[in-house]
Amino acid sequence: DYFQQYGIHEQAVQAFLKLGDVKAAIDCCVLLNRWGAAVELAEKHQFPQIQTLLAKYANHILQNDDIQARITAVRLYRKANKSAEAGRLLTTMAADSIVTDPLRAKKLYVLAGLELE
């Protein structure tokens, strides 16, 4: 807790892992905004709630309202087996680009349909 309190995430994670507390290590990464490290730990230690973690990470990424963040969020939703969320996000992206790039909008709508299939 000491390392976590002062934002020293690497040492905090190492300490939690030495104690055998993978969940605390992942929570520490999330609290300190080290989402990549949290996902990496969850995958490495076969954390059972990885889908929930991936969905939270996708929501966090969506706070940045740029196209790259949205694409990353779609990938995370797919990885977390949240096809409905991925499809919904793809549909939103298609609606946003329908005026500027109709061909891209069409492709995004097709991807959304395939995702929901």
PDB file of C-alpha atoms in Angstrom:
ATOM      1  CA  ASP A   1       0.000   0.000   0.000  1.00  0.00           C
ATOM      2  CA  TYR A   2       2.906   2.350   0.698  1.00  0.00           C
ATOM      3  CA  PHE A   3       4.209   2.214  -2.875  1.00  0.00           C
ATOM      4  CA  GLN A   4       0.703   2.521  -4.284  1.00  0.00           C
ATOM      5  CA  GLN A   5      -0.024   5.535  -2.094  1.00  0.00           C
ATOM      6  CA  TYR A   6       2.960   7.373  -3.549  1.00  0.00           C
ATOM      7  CA  GLY A   7       2.332   6.318  -7.133  1.00  0.00           C
ATOM      8  CA  ILE A   8       5.248   3.929  -7.471  1.00  0.00           C
ATOM      9  CA  HIS A   9       3.379   1.294  -9.422  1.00  0.00           C
ATOM     10  CA  GLU A  10       6.203  -1.079 -10.402  1.00  0.00           C
ATOM     11  CA  GLN A  11       7.356  -1.677  -6.837  1.00  0.00           C
ATOM     12  CA  ALA A  12       3.765  -1.910  -5.611  1.00  0.00           C
ATOM     13  CA  VAL A  13       2.952  -4.553  -8.223  1.00  0.00           C
ATOM     14  CA  GLN A  14       6.077  -6.527  -7.335  1.00  0.00           C
ATOM     15  CA  ALA A  15       5.161  -6.401  -3.641  1.00  0.00           C
ATOM     16  CA  PHE A  16       1.588  -7.562  -4.271  1.00  0.00           C
ATOM     17  CA  LEU A  17       2.799 -10.377  -6.530  1.00  0.00           C
ATOM     18  CA  LYS A  18       5.308 -11.533  -3.892  1.00  0.00           C
ATOM     19  CA  LEU A  19       2.373 -11.798  -1.498  1.00  0.00           C
ATOM     20  CA  GLY A  20       0.468 -13.768  -4.144  1.00  0.00           C
ATOM     21  CA  ASP A  21      -2.260 -11.143  -4.471  1.00  0.00           C
ATOM     22  CA  VAL A  22      -2.726 -10.757  -8.240  1.00  0.00           C
ATOM     23  CA  LYS A  23      -6.040  -8.900  -7.847  1.00  0.00           C
ATOM     24  CA  ALA A  24      -4.418  -6.245  -5.650  1.00  0.00           C
ATOM     25  CA  ALA A  25      -1.599  -5.850  -8.190  1.00  0.00           C
ATOM     26  CA  ILE A  26      -4.108  -5.353 -11.005  1.00  0.00           C
ATOM     27  CA  ASP A  27      -6.203  -2.951  -8.913  1.00  0.00           C
ATOM     28  CA  CYS A  28      -3.046  -0.979  -8.130  1.00  0.00           C
ATOM     29  CA  CYS A  29      -2.288  -0.608 -11.851  1.00  0.00           C
ATOM     30  CA  VAL A  30      -5.854   0.518 -12.555  1.00  0.00           C
ATOM     31  CA  LEU A  31      -5.834   3.036  -9.696  1.00  0.00           C
ATOM     32  CA  LEU A  32      -2.539   4.477 -10.916  1.00  0.00           C
ATOM     33  CA  ASN A  33      -3.866   4.650 -14.491  1.00  0.00           C
ATOM     34  CA  ARG A  34      -1.490   1.962 -15.807  1.00  0.00           C
ATOM     35  CA  TRP A  35      -4.140   0.130 -17.821  1.00  0.00           C
ATOM     36  CA  GLY A  36      -1.693  -1.576 -20.159  1.00  0.00           C
ATOM     37  CA  ALA A  37       0.175  -3.071 -17.229  1.00  0.00           C
ATOM     38  CA  ALA A  38      -3.126  -4.157 -15.643  1.00  0.00           C
ATOM     39  CA  VAL A  39      -4.236  -5.989 -18.787  1.00  0.00           C
ATOM     40  CA  GLU A  40      -0.789  -7.554 -19.175  1.00  0.00           C
ATOM     41  CA  LEU A  41      -0.877  -8.834 -15.582  1.00  0.00           C
ATOM     42  CA  ALA A  42      -4.414 -10.161 -15.987  1.00  0.00           C
ATOM     43  CA  GLU A  43      -3.474 -12.074 -19.134  1.00  0.00           C
ATOM     44  CA  LYS A  44      -0.203 -13.375 -17.668  1.00  0.00           C
ATOM     45  CA  HIS A  45      -1.844 -14.664 -14.484  1.00  0.00           C
ATOM     46  CA  GLN A  46      -5.075 -15.796 -16.203  1.00  0.00           C
ATOM     47  CA  PHE A  47      -7.195 -13.463 -14.088  1.00  0.00           C
ATOM     48  CA  PRO A  48     -10.819 -14.700 -14.205  1.00  0.00           C
ATOM     49  CA  GLN A  49     -12.404 -11.231 -14.487  1.00  0.00           C
ATOM     50  CA  ILE A  50     -10.304 -10.125 -17.455  1.00  0.00           C
ATOM     51  CA  GLN A  51     -13.396  -9.330 -19.560  1.00  0.00           C
ATOM     52  CA  THR A  52     -14.565  -6.818 -16.973  1.00  0.00           C
ATOM     53  CA  LEU A  53     -11.106  -5.281 -16.825  1.00  0.00           C
ATOM     54  CA  LEU A  54     -10.929  -4.985 -20.622  1.00  0.00           C
ATOM     55  CA  ALA A  55     -14.357  -3.326 -20.739  1.00  0.00           C
ATOM     56  CA  LYS A  56     -13.299  -0.810 -18.071  1.00  0.00           C
ATOM     57  CA  TYR A  57     -10.126  -0.101 -20.034  1.00  0.00           C
ATOM     58  CA  ALA A  58     -12.181   0.467 -23.195  1.00  0.00           C
ATOM     59  CA  ASN A  59     -14.423   2.919 -21.339  1.00  0.00           C
ATOM     60  CA  HIS A  60     -11.348   4.709 -20.036  1.00  0.00           C
ATOM     61  CA  ILE A  61      -9.892   4.954 -23.545  1.00  0.00           C
ATOM     62  CA  LEU A  62     -13.154   6.381 -24.888  1.00  0.00           C
ATOM     63  CA  GLN A  63     -12.672   9.455 -22.722  1.00  0.00           C
ATOM     64  CA  ASN A  64     -10.205  10.531 -25.428  1.00  0.00           C
ATOM     65  CA  ASP A  65     -12.573  11.368 -28.255  1.00  0.00           C
ATOM     66  CA  ASP A  66     -10.359  10.572 -31.232  1.00  0.00           C
ATOM     67  CA  ILE A  67     -10.660   7.909 -33.920  1.00  0.00           C
ATOM     68  CA  GLN A  68      -7.633   5.911 -32.757  1.00  0.00           C
ATOM     69  CA  ALA A  69      -9.050   5.664 -29.235  1.00  0.00           C
ATOM     70  CA  ARG A  70     -12.354   4.413 -30.633  1.00  0.00           C
ATOM     71  CA  ILE A  71     -10.634   1.752 -32.749  1.00  0.00           C
ATOM     72  CA  THR A  72      -8.648   0.595 -29.726  1.00  0.00           C
ATOM     73  CA  ALA A  73     -11.847   0.470 -27.674  1.00  0.00           C
ATOM     74  CA  VAL A  74     -13.557  -1.675 -30.341  1.00  0.00           C
ATOM     75  CA  ARG A  75     -10.634  -4.115 -30.218  1.00  0.00           C
ATOM     76  CA  LEU A  76     -10.812  -4.265 -26.431  1.00  0.00           C
ATOM     77  CA  TYR A  77     -14.575  -4.844 -26.475  1.00  0.00           C
ATOM     78  CA  ARG A  78     -14.078  -7.689 -28.968  1.00  0.00           C
ATOM     79  CA  LYS A  79     -11.345  -9.192 -26.803  1.00  0.00           C
ATOM     80  CA  ALA A  80     -13.661  -8.936 -23.778  1.00  0.00           C
ATOM     81  CA  ASN A  81     -16.454 -10.762 -25.685  1.00  0.00           C
ATOM     82  CA  LYS A  82     -18.641  -7.656 -25.612  1.00  0.00           C
ATOM     83  CA  SER A  83     -19.815  -7.744 -29.222  1.00  0.00           C
ATOM     84  CA  ALA A  84     -22.850  -5.554 -28.586  1.00  0.00           C
ATOM     85  CA  GLU A  85     -20.670  -2.760 -27.207  1.00  0.00           C
ATOM     86  CA  ALA A  86     -18.237  -3.070 -30.130  1.00  0.00           C
ATOM     87  CA  GLY A  87     -21.125  -2.981 -32.608  1.00  0.00           C
ATOM     88  CA  ARG A  88     -22.679   0.024 -30.907  1.00  0.00           C
ATOM     89  CA  LEU A  89     -19.391   1.909 -31.038  1.00  0.00           C
ATOM     90  CA  LEU A  90     -18.856   0.985 -34.711  1.00  0.00           C
ATOM     91  CA  THR A  91     -22.377   2.240 -35.508  1.00  0.00           C
ATOM     92  CA  THR A  92     -21.639   5.535 -33.770  1.00  0.00           C
ATOM     93  CA  MET A  93     -18.382   5.877 -35.700  1.00  0.00           C
ATOM     94  CA  ALA A  94     -20.242   5.194 -38.966  1.00  0.00           C
ATOM     95  CA  ALA A  95     -22.906   7.793 -38.190  1.00  0.00           C
ATOM     96  CA  ASP A  96     -20.204  10.354 -37.429  1.00  0.00           C
ATOM     97  CA  SER A  97     -18.427   9.781 -40.742  1.00  0.00           C
ATOM     98  CA  ILE A  98     -21.437   9.464 -43.050  1.00  0.00           C
ATOM     99  CA  VAL A  99     -21.197  13.060 -44.322  1.00  0.00           C
ATOM    100  CA  THR A 100     -17.427  13.293 -44.668  1.00  0.00           C
ATOM    101  CA  ASP A 101     -16.646   9.781 -45.952  1.00  0.00           C
ATOM    102  CA  PRO A 102     -19.675   7.711 -47.062  1.00  0.00           C
ATOM    103  CA  LEU A 103     -17.559   4.726 -48.137  1.00  0.00           C
ATOM    104  CA  ARG A 104     -15.948   4.523 -44.707  1.00  0.00           C
ATOM    105  CA  ALA A 105     -19.374   4.827 -43.082  1.00  0.00           C
ATOM    106  CA  LYS A 106     -20.605   1.903 -45.205  1.00  0.00           C
ATOM    107  CA  LYS A 107     -17.637  -0.237 -44.149  1.00  0.00           C
ATOM    108  CA  LEU A 108     -18.184   0.622 -40.497  1.00  0.00           C
ATOM    109  CA  TYR A 109     -21.897  -0.276 -40.726  1.00  0.00           C
ATOM    110  CA  VAL A 110     -20.961  -3.631 -42.281  1.00  0.00           C
ATOM    111  CA  LEU A 111     -18.423  -4.264 -39.518  1.00  0.00           C
ATOM    112  CA  ALA A 112     -21.040  -3.364 -36.899  1.00  0.00           C
ATOM    113  CA  GLY A 113     -23.487  -5.800 -38.470  1.00  0.00           C
ATOM    114  CA  LEU A 114     -20.894  -8.561 -38.524  1.00  0.00           C
ATOM    115  CA  GLU A 115     -20.032  -7.841 -34.921  1.00  0.00           C
ATOM    116  CA  LEU A 116     -23.659  -8.193 -33.857  1.00  0.00           C
ATOM    117  CA  GLU A 117     -24.193 -11.339 -35.918  1.00  0.00           C
TER     118      GLU A 117
END
